[in-house]
Coordinates of C-alpha atoms in Angstrom, one line a residue:
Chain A
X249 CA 93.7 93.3 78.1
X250 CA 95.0 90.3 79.5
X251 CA 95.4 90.4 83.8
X252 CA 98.1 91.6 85.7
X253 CA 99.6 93.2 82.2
X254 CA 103.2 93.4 82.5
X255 CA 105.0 96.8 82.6
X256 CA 106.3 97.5 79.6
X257 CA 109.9 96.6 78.7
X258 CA 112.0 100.1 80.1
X259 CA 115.1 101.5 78.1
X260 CA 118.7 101.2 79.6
X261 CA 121.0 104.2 79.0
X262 CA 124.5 104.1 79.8
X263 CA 125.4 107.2 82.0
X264 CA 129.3 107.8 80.5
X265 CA 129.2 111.6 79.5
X266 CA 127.4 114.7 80.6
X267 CA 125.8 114.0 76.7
X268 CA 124.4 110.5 78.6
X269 CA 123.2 113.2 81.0
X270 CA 120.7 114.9 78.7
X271 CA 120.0 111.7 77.0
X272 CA 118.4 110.3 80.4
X273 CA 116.4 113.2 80.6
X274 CA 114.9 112.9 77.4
X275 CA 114.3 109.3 77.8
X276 CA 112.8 110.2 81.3
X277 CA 110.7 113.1 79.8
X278 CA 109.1 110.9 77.1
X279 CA 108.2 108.1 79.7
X280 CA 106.4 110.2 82.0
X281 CA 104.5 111.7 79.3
X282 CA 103.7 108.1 78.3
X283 CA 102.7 107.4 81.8
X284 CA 100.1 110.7 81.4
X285 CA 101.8 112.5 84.5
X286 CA 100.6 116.3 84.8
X287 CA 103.5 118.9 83.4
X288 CA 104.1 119.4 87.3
X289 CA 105.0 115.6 88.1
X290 CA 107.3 115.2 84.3
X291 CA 109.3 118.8 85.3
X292 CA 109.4 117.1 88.9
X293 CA 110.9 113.9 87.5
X294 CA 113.3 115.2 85.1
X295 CA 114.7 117.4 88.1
X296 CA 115.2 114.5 90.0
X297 CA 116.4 112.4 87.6
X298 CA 118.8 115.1 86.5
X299 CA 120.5 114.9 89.6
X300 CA 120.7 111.2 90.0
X301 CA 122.6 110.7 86.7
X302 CA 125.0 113.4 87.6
X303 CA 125.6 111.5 90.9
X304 CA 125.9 108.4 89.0
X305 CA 128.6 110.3 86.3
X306 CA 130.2 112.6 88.7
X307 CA 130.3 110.2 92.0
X308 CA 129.6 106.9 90.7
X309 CA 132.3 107.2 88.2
X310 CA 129.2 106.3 85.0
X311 CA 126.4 103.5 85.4
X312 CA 123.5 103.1 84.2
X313 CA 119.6 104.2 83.8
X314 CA 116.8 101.6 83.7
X315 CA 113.6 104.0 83.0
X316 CA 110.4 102.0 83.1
X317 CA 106.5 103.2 82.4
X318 CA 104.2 101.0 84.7
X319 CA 100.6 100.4 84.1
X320 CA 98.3 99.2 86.3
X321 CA 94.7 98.9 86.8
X322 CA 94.5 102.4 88.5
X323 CA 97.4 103.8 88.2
X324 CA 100.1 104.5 85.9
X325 CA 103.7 106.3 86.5
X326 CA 107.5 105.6 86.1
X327 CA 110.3 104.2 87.5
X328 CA 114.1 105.4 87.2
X329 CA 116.7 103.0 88.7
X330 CA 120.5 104.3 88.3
X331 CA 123.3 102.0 89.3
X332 CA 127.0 102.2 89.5
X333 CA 129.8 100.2 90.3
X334 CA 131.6 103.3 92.2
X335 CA 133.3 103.8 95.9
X336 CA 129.2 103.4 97.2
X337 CA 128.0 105.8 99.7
X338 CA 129.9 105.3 103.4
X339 CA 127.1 106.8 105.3
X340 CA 123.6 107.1 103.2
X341 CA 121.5 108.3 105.8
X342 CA 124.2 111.5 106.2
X343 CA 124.1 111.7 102.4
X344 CA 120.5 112.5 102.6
X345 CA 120.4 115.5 104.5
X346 CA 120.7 118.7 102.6
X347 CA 123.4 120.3 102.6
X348 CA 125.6 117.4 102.0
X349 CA 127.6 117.0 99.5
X350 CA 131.2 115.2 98.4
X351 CA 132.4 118.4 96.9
X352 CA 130.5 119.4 93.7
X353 CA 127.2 121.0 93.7
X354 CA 124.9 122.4 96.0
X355 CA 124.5 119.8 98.4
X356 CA 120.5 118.9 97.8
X357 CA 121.6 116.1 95.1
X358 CA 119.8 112.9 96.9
X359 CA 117.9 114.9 99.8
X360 CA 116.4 116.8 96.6
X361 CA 115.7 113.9 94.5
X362 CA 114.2 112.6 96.9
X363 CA 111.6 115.4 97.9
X364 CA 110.6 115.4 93.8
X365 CA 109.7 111.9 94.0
X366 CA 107.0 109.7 95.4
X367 CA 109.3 106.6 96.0
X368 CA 112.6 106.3 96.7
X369 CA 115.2 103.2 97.6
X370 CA 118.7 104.0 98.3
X371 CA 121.2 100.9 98.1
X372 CA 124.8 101.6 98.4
X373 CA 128.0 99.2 99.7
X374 CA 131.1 101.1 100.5
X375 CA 133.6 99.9 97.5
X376 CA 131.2 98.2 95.4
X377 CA 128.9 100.8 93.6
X378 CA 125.3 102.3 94.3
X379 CA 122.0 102.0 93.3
X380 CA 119.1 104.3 93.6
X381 CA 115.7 103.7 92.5
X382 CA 113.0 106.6 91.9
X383 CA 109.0 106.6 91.3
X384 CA 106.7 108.9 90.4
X385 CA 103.1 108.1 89.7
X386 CA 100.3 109.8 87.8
X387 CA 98.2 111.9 90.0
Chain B
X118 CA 92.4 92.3 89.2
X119 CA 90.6 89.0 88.7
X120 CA 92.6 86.3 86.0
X121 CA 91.0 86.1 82.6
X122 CA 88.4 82.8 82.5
X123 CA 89.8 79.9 81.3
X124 CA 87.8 77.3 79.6
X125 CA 88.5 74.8 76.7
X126 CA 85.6 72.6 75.8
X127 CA 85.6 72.5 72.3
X128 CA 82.7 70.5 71.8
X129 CA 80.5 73.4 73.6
X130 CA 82.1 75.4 71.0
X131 CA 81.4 73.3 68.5
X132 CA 77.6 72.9 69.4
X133 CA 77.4 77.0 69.7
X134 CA 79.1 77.5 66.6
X135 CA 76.7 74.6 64.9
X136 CA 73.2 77.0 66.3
X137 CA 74.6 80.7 65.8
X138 CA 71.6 81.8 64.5
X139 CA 69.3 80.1 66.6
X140 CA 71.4 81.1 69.7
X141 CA 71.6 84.3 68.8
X142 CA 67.8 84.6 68.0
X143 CA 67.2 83.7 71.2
X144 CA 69.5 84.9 73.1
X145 CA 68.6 88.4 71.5
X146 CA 65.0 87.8 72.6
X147 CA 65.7 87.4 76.3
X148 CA 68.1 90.0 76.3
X149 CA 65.6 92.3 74.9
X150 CA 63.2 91.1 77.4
X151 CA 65.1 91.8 80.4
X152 CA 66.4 95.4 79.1
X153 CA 62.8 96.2 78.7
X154 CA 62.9 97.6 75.0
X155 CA 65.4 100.3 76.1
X156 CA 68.0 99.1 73.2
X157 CA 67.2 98.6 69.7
X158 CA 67.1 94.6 68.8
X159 CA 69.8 95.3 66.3
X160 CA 72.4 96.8 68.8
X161 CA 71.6 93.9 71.5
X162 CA 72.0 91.3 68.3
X163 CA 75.2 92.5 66.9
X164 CA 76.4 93.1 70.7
X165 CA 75.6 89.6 71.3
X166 CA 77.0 88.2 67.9
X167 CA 80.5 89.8 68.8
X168 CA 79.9 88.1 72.5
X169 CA 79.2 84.9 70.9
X170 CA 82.0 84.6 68.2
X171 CA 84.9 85.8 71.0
X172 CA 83.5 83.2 73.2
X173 CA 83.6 80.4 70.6
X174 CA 87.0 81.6 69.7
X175 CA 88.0 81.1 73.9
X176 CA 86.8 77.9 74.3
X177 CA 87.6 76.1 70.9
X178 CA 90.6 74.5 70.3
X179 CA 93.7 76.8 69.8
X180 CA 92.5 79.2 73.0
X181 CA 95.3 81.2 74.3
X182 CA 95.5 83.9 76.4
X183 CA 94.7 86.0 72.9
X184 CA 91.1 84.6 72.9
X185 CA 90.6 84.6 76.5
X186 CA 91.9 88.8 76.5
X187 CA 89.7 89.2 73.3
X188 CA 86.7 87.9 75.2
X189 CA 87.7 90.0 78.6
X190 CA 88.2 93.5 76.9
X191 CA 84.9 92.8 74.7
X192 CA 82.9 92.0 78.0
X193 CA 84.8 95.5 79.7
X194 CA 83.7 97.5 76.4
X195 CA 80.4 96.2 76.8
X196 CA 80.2 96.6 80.2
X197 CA 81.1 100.6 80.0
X198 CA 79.4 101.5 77.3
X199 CA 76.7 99.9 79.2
X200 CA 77.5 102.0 82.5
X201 CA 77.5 105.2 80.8
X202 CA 73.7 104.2 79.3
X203 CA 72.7 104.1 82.4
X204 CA 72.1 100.5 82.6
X205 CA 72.1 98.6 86.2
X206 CA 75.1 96.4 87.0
X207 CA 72.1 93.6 87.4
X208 CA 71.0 94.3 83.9
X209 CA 74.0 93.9 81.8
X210 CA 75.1 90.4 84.0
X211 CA 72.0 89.6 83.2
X212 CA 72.2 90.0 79.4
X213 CA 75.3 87.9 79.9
X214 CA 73.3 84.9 82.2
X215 CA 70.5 84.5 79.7
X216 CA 72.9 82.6 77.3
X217 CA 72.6 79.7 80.1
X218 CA 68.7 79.2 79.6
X219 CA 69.2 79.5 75.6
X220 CA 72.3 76.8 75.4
X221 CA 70.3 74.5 78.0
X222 CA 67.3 74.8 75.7
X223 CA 69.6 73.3 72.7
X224 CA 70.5 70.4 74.8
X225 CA 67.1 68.7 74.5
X226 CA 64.6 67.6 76.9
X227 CA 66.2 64.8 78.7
X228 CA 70.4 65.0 78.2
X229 CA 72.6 62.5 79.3
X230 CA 74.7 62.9 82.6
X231 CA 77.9 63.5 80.2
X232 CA 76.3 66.2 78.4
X233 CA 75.0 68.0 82.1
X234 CA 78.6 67.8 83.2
X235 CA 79.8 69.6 80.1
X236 CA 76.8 72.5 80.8
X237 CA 78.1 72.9 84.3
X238 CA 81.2 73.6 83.4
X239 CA 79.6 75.9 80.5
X240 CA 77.8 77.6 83.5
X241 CA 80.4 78.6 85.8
X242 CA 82.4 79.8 82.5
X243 CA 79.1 82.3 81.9
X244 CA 79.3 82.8 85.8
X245 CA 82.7 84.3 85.4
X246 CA 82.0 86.7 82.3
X247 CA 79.1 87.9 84.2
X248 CA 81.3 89.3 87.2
X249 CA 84.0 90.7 84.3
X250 CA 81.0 92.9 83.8
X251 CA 79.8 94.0 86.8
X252 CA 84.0 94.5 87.9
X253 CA 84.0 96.7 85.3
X254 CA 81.1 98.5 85.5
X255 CA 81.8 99.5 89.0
X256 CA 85.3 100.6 87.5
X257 CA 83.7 102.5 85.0
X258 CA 81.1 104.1 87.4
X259 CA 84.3 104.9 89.8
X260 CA 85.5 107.0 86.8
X261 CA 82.3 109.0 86.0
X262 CA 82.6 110.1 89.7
X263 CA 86.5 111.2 89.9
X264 CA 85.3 112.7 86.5
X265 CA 82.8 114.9 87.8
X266 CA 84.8 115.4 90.9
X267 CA 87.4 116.9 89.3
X268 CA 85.0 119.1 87.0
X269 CA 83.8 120.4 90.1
X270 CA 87.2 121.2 91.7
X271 CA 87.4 123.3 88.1
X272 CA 84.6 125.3 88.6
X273 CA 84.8 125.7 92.2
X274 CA 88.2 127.4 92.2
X275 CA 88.5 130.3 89.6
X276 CA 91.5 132.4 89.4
X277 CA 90.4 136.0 88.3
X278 CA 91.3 139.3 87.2
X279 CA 91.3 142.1 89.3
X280 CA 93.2 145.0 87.8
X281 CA 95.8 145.0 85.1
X282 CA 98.3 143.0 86.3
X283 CA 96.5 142.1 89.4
X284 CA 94.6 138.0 89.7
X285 CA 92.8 137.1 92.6
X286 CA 91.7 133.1 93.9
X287 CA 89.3 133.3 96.2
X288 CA 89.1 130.0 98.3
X289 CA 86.4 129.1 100.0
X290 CA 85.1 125.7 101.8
X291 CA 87.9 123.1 103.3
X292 CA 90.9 123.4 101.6
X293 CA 92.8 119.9 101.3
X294 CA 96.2 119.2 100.0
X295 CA 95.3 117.7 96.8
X296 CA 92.7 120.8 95.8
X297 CA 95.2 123.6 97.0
X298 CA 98.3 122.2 95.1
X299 CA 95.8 122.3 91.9
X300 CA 94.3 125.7 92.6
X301 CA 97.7 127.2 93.1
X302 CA 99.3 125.5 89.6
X303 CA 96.3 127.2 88.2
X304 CA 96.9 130.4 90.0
X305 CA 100.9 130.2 88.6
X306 CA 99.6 129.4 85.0
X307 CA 97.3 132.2 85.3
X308 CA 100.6 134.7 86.3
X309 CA 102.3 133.5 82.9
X310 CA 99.3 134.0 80.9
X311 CA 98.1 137.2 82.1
X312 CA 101.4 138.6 82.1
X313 CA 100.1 140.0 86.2
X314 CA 102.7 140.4 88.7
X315 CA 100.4 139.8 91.8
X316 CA 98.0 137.5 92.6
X317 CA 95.8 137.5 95.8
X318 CA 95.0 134.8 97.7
X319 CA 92.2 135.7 99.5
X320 CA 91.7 132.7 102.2
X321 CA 88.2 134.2 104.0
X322 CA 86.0 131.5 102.8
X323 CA 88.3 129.1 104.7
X324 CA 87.2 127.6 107.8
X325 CA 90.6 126.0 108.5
X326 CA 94.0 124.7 107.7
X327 CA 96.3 121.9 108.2
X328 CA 100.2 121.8 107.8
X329 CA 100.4 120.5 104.2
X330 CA 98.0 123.8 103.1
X331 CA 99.9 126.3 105.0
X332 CA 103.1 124.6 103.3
X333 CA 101.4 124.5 100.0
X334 CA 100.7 128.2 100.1
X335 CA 104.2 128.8 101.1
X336 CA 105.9 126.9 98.7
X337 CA 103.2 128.7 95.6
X338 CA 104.1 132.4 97.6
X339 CA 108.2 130.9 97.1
X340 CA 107.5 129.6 93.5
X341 CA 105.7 133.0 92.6
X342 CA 108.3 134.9 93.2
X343 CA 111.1 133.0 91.2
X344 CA 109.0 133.8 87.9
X345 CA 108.7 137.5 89.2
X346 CA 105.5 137.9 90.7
X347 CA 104.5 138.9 94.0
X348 CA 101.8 136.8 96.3
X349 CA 99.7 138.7 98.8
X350 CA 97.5 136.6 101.4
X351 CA 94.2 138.1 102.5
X352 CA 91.4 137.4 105.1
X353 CA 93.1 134.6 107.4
X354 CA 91.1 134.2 110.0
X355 CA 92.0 134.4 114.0
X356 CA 91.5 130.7 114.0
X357 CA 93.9 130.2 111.1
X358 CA 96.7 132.5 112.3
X359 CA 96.0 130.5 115.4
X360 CA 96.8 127.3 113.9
X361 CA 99.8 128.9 111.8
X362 CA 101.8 130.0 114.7
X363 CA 101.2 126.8 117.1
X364 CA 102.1 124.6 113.9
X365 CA 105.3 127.0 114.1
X366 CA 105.2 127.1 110.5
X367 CA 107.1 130.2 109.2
X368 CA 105.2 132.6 107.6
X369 CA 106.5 135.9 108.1
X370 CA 108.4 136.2 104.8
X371 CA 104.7 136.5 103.5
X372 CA 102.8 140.0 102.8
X373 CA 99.2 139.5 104.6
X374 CA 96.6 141.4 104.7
X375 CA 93.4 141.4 106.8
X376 CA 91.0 141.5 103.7
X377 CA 91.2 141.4 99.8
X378 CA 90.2 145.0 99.5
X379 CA 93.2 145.7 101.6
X380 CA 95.2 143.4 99.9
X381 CA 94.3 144.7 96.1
X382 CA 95.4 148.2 97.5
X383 CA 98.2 147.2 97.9
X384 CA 99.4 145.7 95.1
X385 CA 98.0 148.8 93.1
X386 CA 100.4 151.0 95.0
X387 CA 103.2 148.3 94.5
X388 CA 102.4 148.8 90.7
X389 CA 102.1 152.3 91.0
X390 CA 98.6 152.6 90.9
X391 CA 97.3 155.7 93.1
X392 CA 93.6 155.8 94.0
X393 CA 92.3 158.6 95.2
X394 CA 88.8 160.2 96.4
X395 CA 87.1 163.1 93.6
X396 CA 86.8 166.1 95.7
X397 CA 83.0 166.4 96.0
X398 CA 82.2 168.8 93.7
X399 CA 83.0 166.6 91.1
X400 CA 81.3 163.9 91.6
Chain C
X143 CA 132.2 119.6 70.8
X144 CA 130.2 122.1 73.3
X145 CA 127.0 124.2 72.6
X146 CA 127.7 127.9 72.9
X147 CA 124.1 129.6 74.2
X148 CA 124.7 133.1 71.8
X149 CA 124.9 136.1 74.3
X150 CA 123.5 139.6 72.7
X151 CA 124.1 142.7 73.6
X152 CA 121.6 145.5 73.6
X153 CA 122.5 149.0 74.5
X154 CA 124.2 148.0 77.6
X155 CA 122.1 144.8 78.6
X156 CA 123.9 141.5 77.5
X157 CA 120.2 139.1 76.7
X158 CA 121.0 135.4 76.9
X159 CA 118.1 133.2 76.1
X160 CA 118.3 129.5 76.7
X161 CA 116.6 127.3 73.9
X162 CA 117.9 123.7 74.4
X163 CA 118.5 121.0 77.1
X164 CA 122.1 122.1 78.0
X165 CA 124.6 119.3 79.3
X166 CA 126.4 120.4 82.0
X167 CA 129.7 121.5 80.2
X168 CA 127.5 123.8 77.5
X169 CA 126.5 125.3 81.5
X170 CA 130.2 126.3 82.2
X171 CA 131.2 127.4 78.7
X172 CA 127.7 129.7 79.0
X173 CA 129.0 130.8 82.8
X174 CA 132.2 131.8 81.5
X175 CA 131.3 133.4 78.7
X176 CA 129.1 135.4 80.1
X177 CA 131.6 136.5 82.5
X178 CA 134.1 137.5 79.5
X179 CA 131.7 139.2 78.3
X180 CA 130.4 141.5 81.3
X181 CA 134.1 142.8 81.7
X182 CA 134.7 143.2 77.6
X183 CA 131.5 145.8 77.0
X184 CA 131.5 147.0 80.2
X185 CA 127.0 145.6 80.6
X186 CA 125.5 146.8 83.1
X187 CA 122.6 144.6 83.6
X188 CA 121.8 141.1 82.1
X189 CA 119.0 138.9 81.1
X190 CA 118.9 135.2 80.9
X191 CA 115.3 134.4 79.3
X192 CA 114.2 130.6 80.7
X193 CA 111.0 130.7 79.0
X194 CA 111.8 127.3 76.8
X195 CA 114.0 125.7 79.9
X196 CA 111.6 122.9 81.0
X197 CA 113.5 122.2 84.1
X198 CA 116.3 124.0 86.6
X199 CA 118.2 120.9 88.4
X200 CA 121.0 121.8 90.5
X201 CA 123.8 122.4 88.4
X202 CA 121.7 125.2 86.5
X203 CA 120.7 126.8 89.7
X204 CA 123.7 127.1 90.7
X205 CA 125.2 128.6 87.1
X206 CA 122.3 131.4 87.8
X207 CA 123.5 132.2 91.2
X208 CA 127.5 132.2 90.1
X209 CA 126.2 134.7 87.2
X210 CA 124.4 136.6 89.4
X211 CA 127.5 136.9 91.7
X212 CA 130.0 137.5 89.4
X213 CA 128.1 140.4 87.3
X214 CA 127.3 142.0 90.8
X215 CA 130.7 142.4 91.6
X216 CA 131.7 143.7 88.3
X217 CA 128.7 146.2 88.9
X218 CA 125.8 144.7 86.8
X219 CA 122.4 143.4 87.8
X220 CA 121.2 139.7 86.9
X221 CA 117.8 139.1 86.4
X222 CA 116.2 135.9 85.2
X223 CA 113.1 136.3 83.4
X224 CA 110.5 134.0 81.8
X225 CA 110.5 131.1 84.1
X226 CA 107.7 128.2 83.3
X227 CA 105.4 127.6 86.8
X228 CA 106.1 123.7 86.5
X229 CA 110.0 124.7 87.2
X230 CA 109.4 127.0 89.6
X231 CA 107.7 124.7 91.8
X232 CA 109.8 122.3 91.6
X233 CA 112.9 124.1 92.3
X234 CA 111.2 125.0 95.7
X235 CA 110.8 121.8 96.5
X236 CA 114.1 120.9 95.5
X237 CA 114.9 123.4 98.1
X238 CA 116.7 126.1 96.1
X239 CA 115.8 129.8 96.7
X240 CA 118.0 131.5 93.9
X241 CA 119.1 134.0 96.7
X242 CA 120.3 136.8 95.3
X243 CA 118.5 136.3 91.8
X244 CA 116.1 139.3 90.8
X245 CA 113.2 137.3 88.2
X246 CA 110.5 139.2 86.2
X247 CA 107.3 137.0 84.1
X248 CA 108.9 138.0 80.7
X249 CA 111.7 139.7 79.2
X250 CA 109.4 143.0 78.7
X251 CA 109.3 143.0 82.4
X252 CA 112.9 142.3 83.3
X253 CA 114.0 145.6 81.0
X254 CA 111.7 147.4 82.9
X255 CA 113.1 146.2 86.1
X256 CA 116.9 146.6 84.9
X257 CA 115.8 150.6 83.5
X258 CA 113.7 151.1 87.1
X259 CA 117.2 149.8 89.4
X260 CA 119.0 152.7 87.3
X261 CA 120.2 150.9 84.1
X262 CA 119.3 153.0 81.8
X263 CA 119.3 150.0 78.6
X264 CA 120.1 153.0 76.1
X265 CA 122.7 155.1 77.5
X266 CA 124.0 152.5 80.3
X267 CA 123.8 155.4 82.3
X268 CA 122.7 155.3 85.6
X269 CA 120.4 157.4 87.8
X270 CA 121.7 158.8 90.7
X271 CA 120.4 156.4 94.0

């Protein structure tokens, strides 16, 4: 119980494959029910990070997944960051409407994730990838 | 949240370690003393035995953060377990104070200046694992309440039965974000479980509604009926429908009905349910 | 290699029920299968059971829709039965509807529903409108 406890060390999975795909959401799953989030807030989640993988595979060209549980004093929850080194995203704030889309799916890929999380940081450059970081904390 | 204390003297450790039994003896006493008999003397001693030995261990020679944490989280379990004994804040600090008089008592009538210096220094160490405990026991108060707060959102929200295949959540009292998202997962859960393909929500008991309720019930009337069931909403108020409309929040893809009577006859025709008056001579 | 979701047939109701995290190929494959199948026996309703599906992104969204599409037009009814609450909120506020999509609570209920719209599960025969 030592002060300002660290959050614990998150797991990196390489997004290559739609088999990365499922992996992230299993890692995901298992780190929200770490972080005690209601069945609600994990299904919410593993949506959302379900999308942002397939972004970071289908768009993105493969990346990464950092997934992190933090701890704090009153609050606990998780945090997904998914980087690539891809084209980037030439206008973000367009990107982030619904409806949008570069061709494959439904359109409601960020704008979506984004509604399923409680935090979210967007950070794209055109030509040098994308990164987009998600948190979702215990109720 | 507040660093772990930090300090190394191990003479003072030295010197505690030298008079356990003595300290403890008395330190035990004045505890008891200031609890006013409401612990056994064994519990306060081996409490204070455990207190003693982590704080030998964080002040001798060697201490690390380990010792220091040790201490901390002994002082926190104290500190609780205290809290949910009903023990004032005042009370357990106090317990934790008292070692002052006790170590001050093994320094001798008339100490040299060195000596005072080292029992200041002792002090404001004691000073700082007496707020530990009362940081904590305000946390651990904090926690009885969102405890019973949330055992009371339990009770004050049932989802029930009406018919075969029929639930009903009556709400009643302000309805806020937070308490309608948990009575509506409930209401959902309830669907599943009960296998009913309607549920009522019957709104009379509400005096009012913001925009995050109204979207709430929308989004549970939306989320019902991807599983297959149907939501009815019952008793809104003129002040509510009122509100609805000048929030220009769309609600007219959602059955109403003025009351829950109205609204349960419904859904039994919907399920094929007929209900019909006995001509008189029956009856 | 790809997981192939088994597809059942009974009477003339093809039953799919989903039991694993899919990857998004295994989604395709279970699309187009599907499909194959409709035309080969001729179904004239069909049942994907969700109940173990702990989440609908997207992708599977939009594989329910394209079924339901598709078996319309070759004259069979979709419905998608069993789906957990925790999903179903959240694919509202991922801001999918499933137009189009007819769900029941369980599979009980989504024969009954198939048998009520005039798809008789035994004979395949259907009542008159």
């Amino acid at each position: 119980m030592i002060a300002g406890r660290a959050p614990a060390v998150g797991e990196e999975v390489a997004i290559a494959s739609n088999a990365d795909v499922v992996r992230v959401r299993q890692v995901v799953r298992s780190a929200a029910i770490a972080a005690r989030l209601s069945l609600v807030d994990q299904t919410k989640l593993v949506t959302a990070a379900s999308e942002l993988a397939r972004n970071t595979l289908v768009h993105g060209g493969g990346g990464k997944a950092q997934v992190e549980t933090l701890v704090q004093e009153r609050r606990s929850g998780v945090r997904v960051a998914f980087s690539d080194q891809g084209p980037g995203i030439p206008d973000p704030e367009t990107a982030l409407t619904d409806g949008w889309t570069s061709g494959n799916g439904l359109g409601l890929g960020l704008g979506g994730a984004r509604r399923l999380v409680d935090e979210f940081d967007l950070l794209t450059e055109v030509g040098k990838g994308t990164k987009v970081v998600v948190t979702k904390w215990a109720r | 949240m507040t660093h772990p204390p930090t300090f190394a003297d191990p003479e003072i450790a030295g010197l505690l370690r030298e008079n356990k039994q003595r300290l403890l003896d008395d330190w035990s006493r004045e505890v008891a003393l200031c609890l006013r008999g409401s612990l056994e003397p064994e519990e306060i001693r081996e409490d204070l035995a455990e207190l003693l030995q982590a704080m030998i261990a964080a002040m001798d020679e060697g201490a690390d953060e380990t010792t220091t944490g040790e201490l901390r989280a002994l002082l926190e379990e104290l500190s609780r377990r205290r809290a949910r004994q009903d023990f004032r804040p005042s009370e357990t600090a106090t317990s934790v104070f008292a070692i002052k008089d006790v170590v001050r008592a093994l320094l001798g009538p008339a100490p040299a200046y060195e000596t005072l210096e080292r029992f200041f220094g002792f002090s404001r160490f004691v000073d700082e694992l007496a707020l530990i405990t009362y940081d904590s026991y305000v946390n651990a108060r904090e926690q009885v309440i969102i405890d019973q707060a949330e055992q009371l959102l339990e009770l004050s929200t049932p989802v029930v039965k009406l018919w075969e295949g029929v639930v009903a959540v009556p709400l009643v009292g302000t309805l806020d974000s937070a308490r309608t998202q948990v009575v509506m997962e409930k209401m959902l859960q309830t669907l599943v479980e009960t296998g009913s393909e309607y549920a009522v929500i019957d709104i009379t008991g509400v005096s009012a509604v913001d925009t995050q309720v109204a979207q709430h019930l929308i989004k549970t009337v939306a989320a019902a009926r991807l599983m297959g069931a149907e939501c009815v909403i019952s008793g809104i108020r003129p002040q509510i429908a009122h509100t609805i409309v000048t929030l220009g929040i769309e609600f007219s893809d959602i059955v109403t009905k003025a009351s829950l009577a109205d609204a349960l006859a419904y859904a039994l025709r919907r399920s094929g349910v007929e209900i019909v008056r006995l001509p008189e001579e029956t009856q | 290699m790809t997981t192939r979701v088994p597809i059942l047939k009974v009477g003339h109701i093809l039953l799919v029920s989903i039991q694993v995290d899919l990857d998004d190929q295994a989604v395709m494959a279970l699309q187009e299968d599907l499909s194959e199948r409709i035309v080969a026996t001729g179904a004239r309703g069909v049942i994907i059971d969700i109940t173990a599906v702990e989440f609908v992104d997207s992708f599977i969204g939009r594989m329910l829709s394209t079924i339901a599409g598709i078996s319309r037009m070759l004259d069979a009814e979709t419905v998608v039965v069993g789906m957990q609450p925790a999903v179903a909120i959240t694919l509202v506020e991922l801001g999918l509807t499933l137009d189009g999509i007819r769900t029941a609570l369980d599979l009980e209920k989504g024969m009954r529903l198939l048998s009520a719209a005039g798809t008789d599960p035994a004979s395949g025969k259907r009542a008159e409108a």
